[in-house]
mmCIF file of C-alpha atoms and ligand atoms in Angstrom:
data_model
loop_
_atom_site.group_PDB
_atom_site.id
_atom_site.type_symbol
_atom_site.label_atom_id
_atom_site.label_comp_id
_atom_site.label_asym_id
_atom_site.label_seq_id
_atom_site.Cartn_x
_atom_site.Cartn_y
_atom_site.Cartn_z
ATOM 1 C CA UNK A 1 118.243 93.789 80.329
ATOM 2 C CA UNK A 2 114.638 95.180 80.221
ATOM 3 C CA UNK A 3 115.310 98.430 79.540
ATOM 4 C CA UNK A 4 117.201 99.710 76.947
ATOM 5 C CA UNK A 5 118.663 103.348 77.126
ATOM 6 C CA UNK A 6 120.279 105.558 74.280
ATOM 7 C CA UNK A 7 121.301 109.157 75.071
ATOM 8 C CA UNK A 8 121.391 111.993 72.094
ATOM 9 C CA UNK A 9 120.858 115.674 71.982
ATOM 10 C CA UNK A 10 120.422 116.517 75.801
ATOM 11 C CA UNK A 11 117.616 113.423 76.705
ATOM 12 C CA UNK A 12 117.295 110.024 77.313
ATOM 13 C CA UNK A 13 115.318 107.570 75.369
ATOM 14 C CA UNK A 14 114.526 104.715 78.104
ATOM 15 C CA UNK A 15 113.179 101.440 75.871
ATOM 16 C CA UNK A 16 110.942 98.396 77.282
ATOM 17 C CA UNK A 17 112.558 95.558 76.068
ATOM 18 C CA UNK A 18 110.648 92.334 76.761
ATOM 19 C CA UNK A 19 108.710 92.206 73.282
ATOM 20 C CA UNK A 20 107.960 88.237 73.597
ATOM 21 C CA UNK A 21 105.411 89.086 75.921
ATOM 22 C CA UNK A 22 104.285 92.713 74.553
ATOM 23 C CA UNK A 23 106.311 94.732 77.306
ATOM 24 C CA UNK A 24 104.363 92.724 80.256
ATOM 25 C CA UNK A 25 105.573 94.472 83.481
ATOM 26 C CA UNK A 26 106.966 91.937 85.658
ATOM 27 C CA UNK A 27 108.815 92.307 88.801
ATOM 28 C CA UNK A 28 112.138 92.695 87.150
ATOM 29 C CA UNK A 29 111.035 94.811 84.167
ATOM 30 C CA UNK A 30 110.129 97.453 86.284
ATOM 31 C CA UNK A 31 112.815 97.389 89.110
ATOM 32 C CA UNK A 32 115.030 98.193 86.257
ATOM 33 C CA UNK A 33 112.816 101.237 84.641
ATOM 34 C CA UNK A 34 112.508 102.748 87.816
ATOM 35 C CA UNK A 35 116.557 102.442 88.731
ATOM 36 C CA UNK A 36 117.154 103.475 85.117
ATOM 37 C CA UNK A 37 114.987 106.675 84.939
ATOM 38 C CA UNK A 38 115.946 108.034 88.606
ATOM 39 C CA UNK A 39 119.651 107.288 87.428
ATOM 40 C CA UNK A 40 118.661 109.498 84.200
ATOM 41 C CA UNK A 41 117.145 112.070 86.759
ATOM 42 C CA UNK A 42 120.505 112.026 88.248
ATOM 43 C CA UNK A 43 122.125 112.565 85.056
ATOM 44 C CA UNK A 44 123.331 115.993 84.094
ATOM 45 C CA UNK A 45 123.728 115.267 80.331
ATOM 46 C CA UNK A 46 119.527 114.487 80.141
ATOM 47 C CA UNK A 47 117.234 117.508 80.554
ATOM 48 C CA UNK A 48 114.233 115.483 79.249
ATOM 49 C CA UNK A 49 113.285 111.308 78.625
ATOM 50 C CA UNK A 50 111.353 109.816 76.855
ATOM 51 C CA UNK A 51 109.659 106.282 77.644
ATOM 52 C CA UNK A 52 109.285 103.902 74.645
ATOM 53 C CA UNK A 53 108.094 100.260 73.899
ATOM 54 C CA UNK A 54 107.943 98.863 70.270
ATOM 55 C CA UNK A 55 105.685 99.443 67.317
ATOM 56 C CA UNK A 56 103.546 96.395 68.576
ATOM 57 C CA UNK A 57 103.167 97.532 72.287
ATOM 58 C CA UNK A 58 103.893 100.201 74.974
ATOM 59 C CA UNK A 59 103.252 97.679 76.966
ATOM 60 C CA UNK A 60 100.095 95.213 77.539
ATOM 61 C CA UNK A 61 99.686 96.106 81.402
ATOM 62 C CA UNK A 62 101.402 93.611 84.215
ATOM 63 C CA UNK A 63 102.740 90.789 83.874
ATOM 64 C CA UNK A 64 99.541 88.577 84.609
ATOM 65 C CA UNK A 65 101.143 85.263 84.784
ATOM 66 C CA UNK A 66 104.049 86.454 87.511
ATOM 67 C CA UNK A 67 100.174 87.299 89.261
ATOM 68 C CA UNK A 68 98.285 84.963 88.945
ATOM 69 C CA UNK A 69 99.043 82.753 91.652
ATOM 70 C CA UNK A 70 99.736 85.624 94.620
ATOM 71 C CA UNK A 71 97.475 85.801 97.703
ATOM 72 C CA UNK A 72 96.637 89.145 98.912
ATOM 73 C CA UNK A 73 99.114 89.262 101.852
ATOM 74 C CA UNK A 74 101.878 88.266 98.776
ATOM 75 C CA UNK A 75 100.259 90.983 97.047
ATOM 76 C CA UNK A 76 100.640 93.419 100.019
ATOM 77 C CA UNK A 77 103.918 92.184 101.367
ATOM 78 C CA UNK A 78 105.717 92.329 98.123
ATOM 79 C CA UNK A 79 103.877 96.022 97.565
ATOM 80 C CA UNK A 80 104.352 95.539 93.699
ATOM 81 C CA UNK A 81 103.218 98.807 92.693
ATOM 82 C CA UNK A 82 105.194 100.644 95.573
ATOM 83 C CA UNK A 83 107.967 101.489 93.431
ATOM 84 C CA UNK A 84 105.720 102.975 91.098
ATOM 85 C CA UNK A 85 105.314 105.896 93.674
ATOM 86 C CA UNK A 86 108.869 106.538 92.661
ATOM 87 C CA UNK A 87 108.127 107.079 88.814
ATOM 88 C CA UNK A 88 105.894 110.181 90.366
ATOM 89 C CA UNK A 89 108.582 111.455 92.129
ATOM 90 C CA UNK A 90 111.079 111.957 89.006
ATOM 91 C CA UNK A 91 111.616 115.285 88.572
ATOM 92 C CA UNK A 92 112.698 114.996 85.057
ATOM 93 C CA UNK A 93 110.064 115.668 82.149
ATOM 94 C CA UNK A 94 108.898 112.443 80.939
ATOM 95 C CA UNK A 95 107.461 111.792 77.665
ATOM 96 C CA UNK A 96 105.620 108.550 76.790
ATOM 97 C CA UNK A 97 106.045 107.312 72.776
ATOM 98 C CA UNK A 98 103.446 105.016 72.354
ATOM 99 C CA UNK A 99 102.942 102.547 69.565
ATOM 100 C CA UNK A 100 100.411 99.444 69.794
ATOM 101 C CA UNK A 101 98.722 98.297 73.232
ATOM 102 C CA UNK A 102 98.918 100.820 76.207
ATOM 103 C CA UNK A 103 96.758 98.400 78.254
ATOM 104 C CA UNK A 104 96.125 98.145 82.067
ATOM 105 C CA UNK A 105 99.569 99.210 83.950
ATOM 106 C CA UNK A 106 101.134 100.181 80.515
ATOM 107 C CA UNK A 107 98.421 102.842 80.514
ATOM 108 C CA UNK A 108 99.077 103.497 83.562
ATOM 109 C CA UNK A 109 102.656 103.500 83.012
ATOM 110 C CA UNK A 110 102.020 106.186 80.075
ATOM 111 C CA UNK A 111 99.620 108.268 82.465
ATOM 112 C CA UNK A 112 102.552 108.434 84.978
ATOM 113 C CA UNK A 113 104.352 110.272 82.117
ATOM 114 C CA UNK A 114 104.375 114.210 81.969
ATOM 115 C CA UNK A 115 102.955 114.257 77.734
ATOM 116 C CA UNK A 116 102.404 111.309 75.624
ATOM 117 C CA UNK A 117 102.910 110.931 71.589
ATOM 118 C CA UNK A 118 101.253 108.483 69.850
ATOM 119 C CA UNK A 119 100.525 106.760 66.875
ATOM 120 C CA UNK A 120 97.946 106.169 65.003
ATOM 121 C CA UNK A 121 97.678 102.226 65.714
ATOM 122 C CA UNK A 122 97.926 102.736 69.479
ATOM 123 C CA UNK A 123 95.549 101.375 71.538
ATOM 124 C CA UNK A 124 94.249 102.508 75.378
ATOM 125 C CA UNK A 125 92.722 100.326 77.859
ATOM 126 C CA UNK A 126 92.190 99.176 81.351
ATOM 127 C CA UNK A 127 91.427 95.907 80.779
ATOM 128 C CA UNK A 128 91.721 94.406 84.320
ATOM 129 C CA UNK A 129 88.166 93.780 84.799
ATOM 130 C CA UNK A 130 88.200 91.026 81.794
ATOM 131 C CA UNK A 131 90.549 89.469 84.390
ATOM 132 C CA UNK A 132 89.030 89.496 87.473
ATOM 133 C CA UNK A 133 90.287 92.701 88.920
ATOM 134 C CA UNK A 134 90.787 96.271 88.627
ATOM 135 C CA UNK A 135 93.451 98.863 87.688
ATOM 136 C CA UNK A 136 96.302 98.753 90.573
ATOM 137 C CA UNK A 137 98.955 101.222 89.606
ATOM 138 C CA UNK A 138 96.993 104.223 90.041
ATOM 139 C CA UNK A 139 94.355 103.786 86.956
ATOM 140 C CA UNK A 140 91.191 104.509 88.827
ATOM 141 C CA UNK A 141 92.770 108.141 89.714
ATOM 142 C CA UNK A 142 94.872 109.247 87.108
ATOM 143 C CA UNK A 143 92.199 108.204 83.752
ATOM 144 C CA UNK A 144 89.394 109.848 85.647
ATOM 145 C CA UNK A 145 91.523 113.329 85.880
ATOM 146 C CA UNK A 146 92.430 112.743 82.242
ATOM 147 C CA UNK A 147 89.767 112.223 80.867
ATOM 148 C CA UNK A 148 86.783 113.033 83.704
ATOM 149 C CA UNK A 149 84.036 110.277 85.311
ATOM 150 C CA UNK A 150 81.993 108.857 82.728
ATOM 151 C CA UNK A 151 84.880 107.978 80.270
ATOM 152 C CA UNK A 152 86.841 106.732 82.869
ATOM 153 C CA UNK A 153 84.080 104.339 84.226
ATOM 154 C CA UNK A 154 83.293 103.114 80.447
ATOM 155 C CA UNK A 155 87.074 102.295 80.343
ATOM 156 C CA UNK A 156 87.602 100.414 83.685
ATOM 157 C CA UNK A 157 83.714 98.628 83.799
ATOM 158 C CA UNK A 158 83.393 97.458 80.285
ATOM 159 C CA UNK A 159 87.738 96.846 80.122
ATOM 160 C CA UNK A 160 87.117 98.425 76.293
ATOM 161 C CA UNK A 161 90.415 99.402 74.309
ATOM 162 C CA UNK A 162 89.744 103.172 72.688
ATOM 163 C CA UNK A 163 91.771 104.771 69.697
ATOM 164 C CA UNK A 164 94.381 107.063 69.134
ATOM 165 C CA UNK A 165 91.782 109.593 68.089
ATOM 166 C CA UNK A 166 89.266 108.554 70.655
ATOM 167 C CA UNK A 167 92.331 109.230 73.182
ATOM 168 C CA UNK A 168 93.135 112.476 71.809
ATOM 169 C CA UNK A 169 89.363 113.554 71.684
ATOM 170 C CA UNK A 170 89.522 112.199 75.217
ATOM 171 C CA UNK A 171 92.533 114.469 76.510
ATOM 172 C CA UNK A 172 94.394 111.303 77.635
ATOM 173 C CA UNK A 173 96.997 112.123 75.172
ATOM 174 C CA UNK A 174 98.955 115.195 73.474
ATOM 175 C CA UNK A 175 99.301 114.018 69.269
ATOM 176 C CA UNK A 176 98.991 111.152 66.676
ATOM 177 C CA UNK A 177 100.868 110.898 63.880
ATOM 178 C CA UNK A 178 101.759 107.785 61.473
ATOM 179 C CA UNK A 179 103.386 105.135 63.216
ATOM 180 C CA UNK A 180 106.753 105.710 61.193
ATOM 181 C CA UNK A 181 107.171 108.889 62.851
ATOM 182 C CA UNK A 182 105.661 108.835 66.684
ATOM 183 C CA UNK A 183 108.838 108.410 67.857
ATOM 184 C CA UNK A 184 110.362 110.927 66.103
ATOM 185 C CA UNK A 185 107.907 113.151 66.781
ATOM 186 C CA UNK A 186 108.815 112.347 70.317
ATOM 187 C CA UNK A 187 112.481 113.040 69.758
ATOM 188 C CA UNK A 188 111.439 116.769 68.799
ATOM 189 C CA UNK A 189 108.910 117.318 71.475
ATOM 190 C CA UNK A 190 112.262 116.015 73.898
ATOM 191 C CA UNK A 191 114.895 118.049 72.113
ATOM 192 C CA UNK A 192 112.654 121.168 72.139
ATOM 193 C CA UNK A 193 112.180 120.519 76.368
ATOM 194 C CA UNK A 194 116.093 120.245 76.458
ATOM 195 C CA UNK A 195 116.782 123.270 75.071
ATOM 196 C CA UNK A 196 115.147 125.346 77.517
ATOM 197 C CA UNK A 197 116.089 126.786 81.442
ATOM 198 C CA UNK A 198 116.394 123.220 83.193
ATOM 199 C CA UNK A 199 115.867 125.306 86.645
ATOM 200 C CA UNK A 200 112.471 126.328 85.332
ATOM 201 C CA UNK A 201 111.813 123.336 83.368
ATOM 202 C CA UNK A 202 111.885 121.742 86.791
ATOM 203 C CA UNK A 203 110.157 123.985 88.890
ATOM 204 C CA UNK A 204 106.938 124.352 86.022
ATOM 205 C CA UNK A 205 106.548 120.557 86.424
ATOM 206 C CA UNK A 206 106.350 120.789 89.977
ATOM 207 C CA UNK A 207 103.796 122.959 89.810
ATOM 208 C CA UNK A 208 101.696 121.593 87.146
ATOM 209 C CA UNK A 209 101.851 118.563 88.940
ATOM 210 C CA UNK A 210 101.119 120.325 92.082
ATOM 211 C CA UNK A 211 97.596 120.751 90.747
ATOM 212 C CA UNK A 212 96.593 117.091 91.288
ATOM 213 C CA UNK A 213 96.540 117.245 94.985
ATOM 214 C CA UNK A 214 96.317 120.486 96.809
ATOM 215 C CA UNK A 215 93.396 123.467 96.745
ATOM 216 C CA UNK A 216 93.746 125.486 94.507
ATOM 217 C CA UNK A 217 94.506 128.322 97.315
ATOM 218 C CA UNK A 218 97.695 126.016 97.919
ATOM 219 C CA UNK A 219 98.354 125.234 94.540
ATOM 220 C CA UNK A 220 98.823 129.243 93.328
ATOM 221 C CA UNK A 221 100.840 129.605 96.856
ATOM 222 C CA UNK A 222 103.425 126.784 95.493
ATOM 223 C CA UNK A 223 103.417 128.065 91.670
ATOM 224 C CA UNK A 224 103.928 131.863 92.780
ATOM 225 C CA UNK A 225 106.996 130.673 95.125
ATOM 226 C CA UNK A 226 108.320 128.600 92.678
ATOM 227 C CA UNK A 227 107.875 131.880 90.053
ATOM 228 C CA UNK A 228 110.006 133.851 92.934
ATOM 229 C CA UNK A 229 112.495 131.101 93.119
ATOM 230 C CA UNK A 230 113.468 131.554 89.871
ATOM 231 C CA UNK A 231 114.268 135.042 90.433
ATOM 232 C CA UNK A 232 117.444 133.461 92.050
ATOM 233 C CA UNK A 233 118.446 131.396 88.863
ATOM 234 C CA UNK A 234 121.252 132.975 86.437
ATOM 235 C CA UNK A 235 118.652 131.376 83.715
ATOM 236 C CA UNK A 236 116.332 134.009 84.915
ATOM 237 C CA UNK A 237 118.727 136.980 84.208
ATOM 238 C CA UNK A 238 120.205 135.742 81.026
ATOM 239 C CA UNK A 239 116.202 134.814 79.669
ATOM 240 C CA UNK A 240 115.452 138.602 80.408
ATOM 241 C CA UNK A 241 118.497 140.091 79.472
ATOM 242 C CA UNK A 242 118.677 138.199 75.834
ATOM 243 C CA UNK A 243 115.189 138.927 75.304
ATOM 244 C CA UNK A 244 115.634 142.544 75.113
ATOM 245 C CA UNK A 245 118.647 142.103 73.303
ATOM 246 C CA UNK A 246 117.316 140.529 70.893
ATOM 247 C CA UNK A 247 119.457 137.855 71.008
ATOM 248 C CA UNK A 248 119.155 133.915 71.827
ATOM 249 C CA UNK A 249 119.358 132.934 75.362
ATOM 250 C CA UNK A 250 122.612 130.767 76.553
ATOM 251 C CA UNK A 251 120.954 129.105 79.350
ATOM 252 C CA UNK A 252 123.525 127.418 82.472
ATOM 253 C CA UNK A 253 120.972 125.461 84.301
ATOM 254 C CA UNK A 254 121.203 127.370 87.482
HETATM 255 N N1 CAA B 1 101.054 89.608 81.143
HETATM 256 C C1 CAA B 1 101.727 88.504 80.780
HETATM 257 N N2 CAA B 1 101.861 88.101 79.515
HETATM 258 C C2 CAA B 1 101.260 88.840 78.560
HETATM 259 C C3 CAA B 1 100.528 89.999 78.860
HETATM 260 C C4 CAA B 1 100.431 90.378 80.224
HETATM 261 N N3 CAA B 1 99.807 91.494 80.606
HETATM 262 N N4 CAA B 1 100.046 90.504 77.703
HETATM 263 C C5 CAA B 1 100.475 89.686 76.716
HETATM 264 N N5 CAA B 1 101.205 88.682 77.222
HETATM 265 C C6 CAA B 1 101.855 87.583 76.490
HETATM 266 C C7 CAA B 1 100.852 86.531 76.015
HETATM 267 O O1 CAA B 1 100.563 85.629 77.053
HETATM 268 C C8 CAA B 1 101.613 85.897 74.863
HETATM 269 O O2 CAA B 1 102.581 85.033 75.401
HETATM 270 P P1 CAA B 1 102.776 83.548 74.764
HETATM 271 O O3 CAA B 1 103.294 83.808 73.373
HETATM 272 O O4 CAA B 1 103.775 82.906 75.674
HETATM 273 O O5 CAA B 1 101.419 82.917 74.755
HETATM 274 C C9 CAA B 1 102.377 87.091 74.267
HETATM 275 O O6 CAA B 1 102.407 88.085 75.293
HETATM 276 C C10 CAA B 1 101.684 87.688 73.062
HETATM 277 O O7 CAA B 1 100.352 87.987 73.412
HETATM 278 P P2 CAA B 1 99.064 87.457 72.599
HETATM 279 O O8 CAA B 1 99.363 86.177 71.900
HETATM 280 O O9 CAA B 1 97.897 87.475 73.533
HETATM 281 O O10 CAA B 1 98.940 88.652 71.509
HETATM 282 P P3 CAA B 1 97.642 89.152 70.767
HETATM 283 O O11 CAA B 1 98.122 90.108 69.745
HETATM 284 O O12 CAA B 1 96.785 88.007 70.341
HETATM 285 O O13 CAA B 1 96.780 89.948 71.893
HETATM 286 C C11 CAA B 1 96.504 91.525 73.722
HETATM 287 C C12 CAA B 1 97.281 91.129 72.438
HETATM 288 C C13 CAA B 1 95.056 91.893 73.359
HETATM 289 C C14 CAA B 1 97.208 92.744 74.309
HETATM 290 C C15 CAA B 1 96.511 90.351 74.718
HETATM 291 O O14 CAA B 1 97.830 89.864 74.864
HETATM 292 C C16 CAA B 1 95.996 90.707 76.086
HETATM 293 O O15 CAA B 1 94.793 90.799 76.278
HETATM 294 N N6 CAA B 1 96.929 90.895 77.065
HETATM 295 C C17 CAA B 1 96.562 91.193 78.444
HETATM 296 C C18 CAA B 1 96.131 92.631 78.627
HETATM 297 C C19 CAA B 1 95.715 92.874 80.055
HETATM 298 O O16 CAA B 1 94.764 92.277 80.562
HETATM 299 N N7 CAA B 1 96.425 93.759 80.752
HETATM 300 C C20 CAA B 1 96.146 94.107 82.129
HETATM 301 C C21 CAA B 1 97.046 93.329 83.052
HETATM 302 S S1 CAA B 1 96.646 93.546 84.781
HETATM 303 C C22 CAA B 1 97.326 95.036 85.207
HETATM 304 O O17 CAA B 1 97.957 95.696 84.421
HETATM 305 C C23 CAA B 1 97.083 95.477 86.645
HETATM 306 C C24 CAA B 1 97.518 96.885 86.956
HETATM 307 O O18 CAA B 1 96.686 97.746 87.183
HETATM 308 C C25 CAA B 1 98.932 97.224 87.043
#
């Protein structure tokens, strides 16, 4: 198994488990994260997950070596990074831990994640172009909204790893702390997103998201229905009602 999962407090912690090679994303690696976090989307005990490697590495980008050899019509035919259109589609929010190299598709991996904790020894990177190519799993699109052009060509044309603190100056990610705690720190952020209205949880992440490819005429259309949808949700009435009575919310999740 690839992937280990552990289950406390109302999320999921989802761990890459293939630390002789630094969390290299092969084939198999990542048919099993993607199974394993839709199943957790599926799962009504998880209201948040967080996505983990080791203190060593997120994970050091795909597995070159299962690449190396490919043609382009392999390449295309076996659609590798097809079923990372899937990760986008989990509805779930997803929070990256990251200790050690985040490098090539394991930054990408992280930048398909909804916030990302980090610690201080992590290291970012798109290092494809050291190897002859270029960021496949949606690099190119999703650094350059993080952290705007010019950054985002200085990562993917020179292949240079950045900070923690460079990343955070950057806006590619949300906190550092000490690498004995990012993971913790990660279990709060996760336990704090569990405890609120999943219904609204949900809908708010479909909106933010929203933003990344629609107008932004469209994009206040979706969020204002998706505001008015929640007008439907028991959540909705409790939140209200508690609020004035000064009380704590018990939220149902519908
Ligand atoms: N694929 C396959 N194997 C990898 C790997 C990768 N991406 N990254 C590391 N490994 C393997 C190494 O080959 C090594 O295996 P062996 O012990 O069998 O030799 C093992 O992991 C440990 O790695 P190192 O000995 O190299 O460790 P290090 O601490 O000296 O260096 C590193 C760490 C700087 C991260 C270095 O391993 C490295 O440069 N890795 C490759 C990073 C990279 O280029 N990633 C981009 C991949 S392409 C991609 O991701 C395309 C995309 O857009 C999806």
């Amino acid at each position: 198994m690839y992937v280990n999962i552990t289950k406390q407090d109302g999320y999921a912690i989802a761990q890459l488990n293939r630390p002789e090679v630094l969390n290299a994303l092969n084939i198999q690696l990542m048919t099993e994260l993607v199974d394993t976090l839709e199943s957790l989307d599926k799962d009504s005990d998880v209201r948040c997950i967080i996505l983990t490697g080791n203190e060593k590495a997120f994970a050091a980008g795909a597995d070159i070596k299962e690449m190396a050899d490919a043609s382009a019509i392999e390449m295309l035919t076996r659609d590798q990074f097809a079923r990372w259109d899937r990760i986008r589609r989990i509805k779930k929010p997803l929070i990256a831990a990251v200790s050690g190299f985040a490098l090539g598709g394991g930054c990408e991996l992280m930048m398909s994640c909804d916030m990302v904790i980090a610690s201080e020894t992590a290291k970012f990177g798109q290092p494809e172009i050291n190897i002859g190519v270029m960021p496949g799993a949606g690099g190119t699109q999703r650094l350059t909204r993080a952290v705007g052009k010019v950054k985002s060509m200085e990562m993917v044309l020179t292949g240079r790893m950045i900070s923690a603190d460079e990343a955070l100056r950057w806006g590619l990610i949300n906190k550092v702390v000490p690498v004995e705690y990012y993971l913790e720190e990660a279990k709060s952020w996760a336990k704090e997103i569990a405890s609120k209205p999943p219904v609204a949880v949900k809908l708010a992440k479909e909106a933010v998201l929203k933003s990344f490819d629609t107008t932004i005429e469209g994009g206040l259309e979706f969020e204002r229905k998706n505001f008015y949808l929640l007008f439907a949700s028991e959540d909705q009435k409790e939140g209200m009602k508690a609020f004035a009575e000064k009380r704590k919310p018990e939220w149902k999740g519908k």
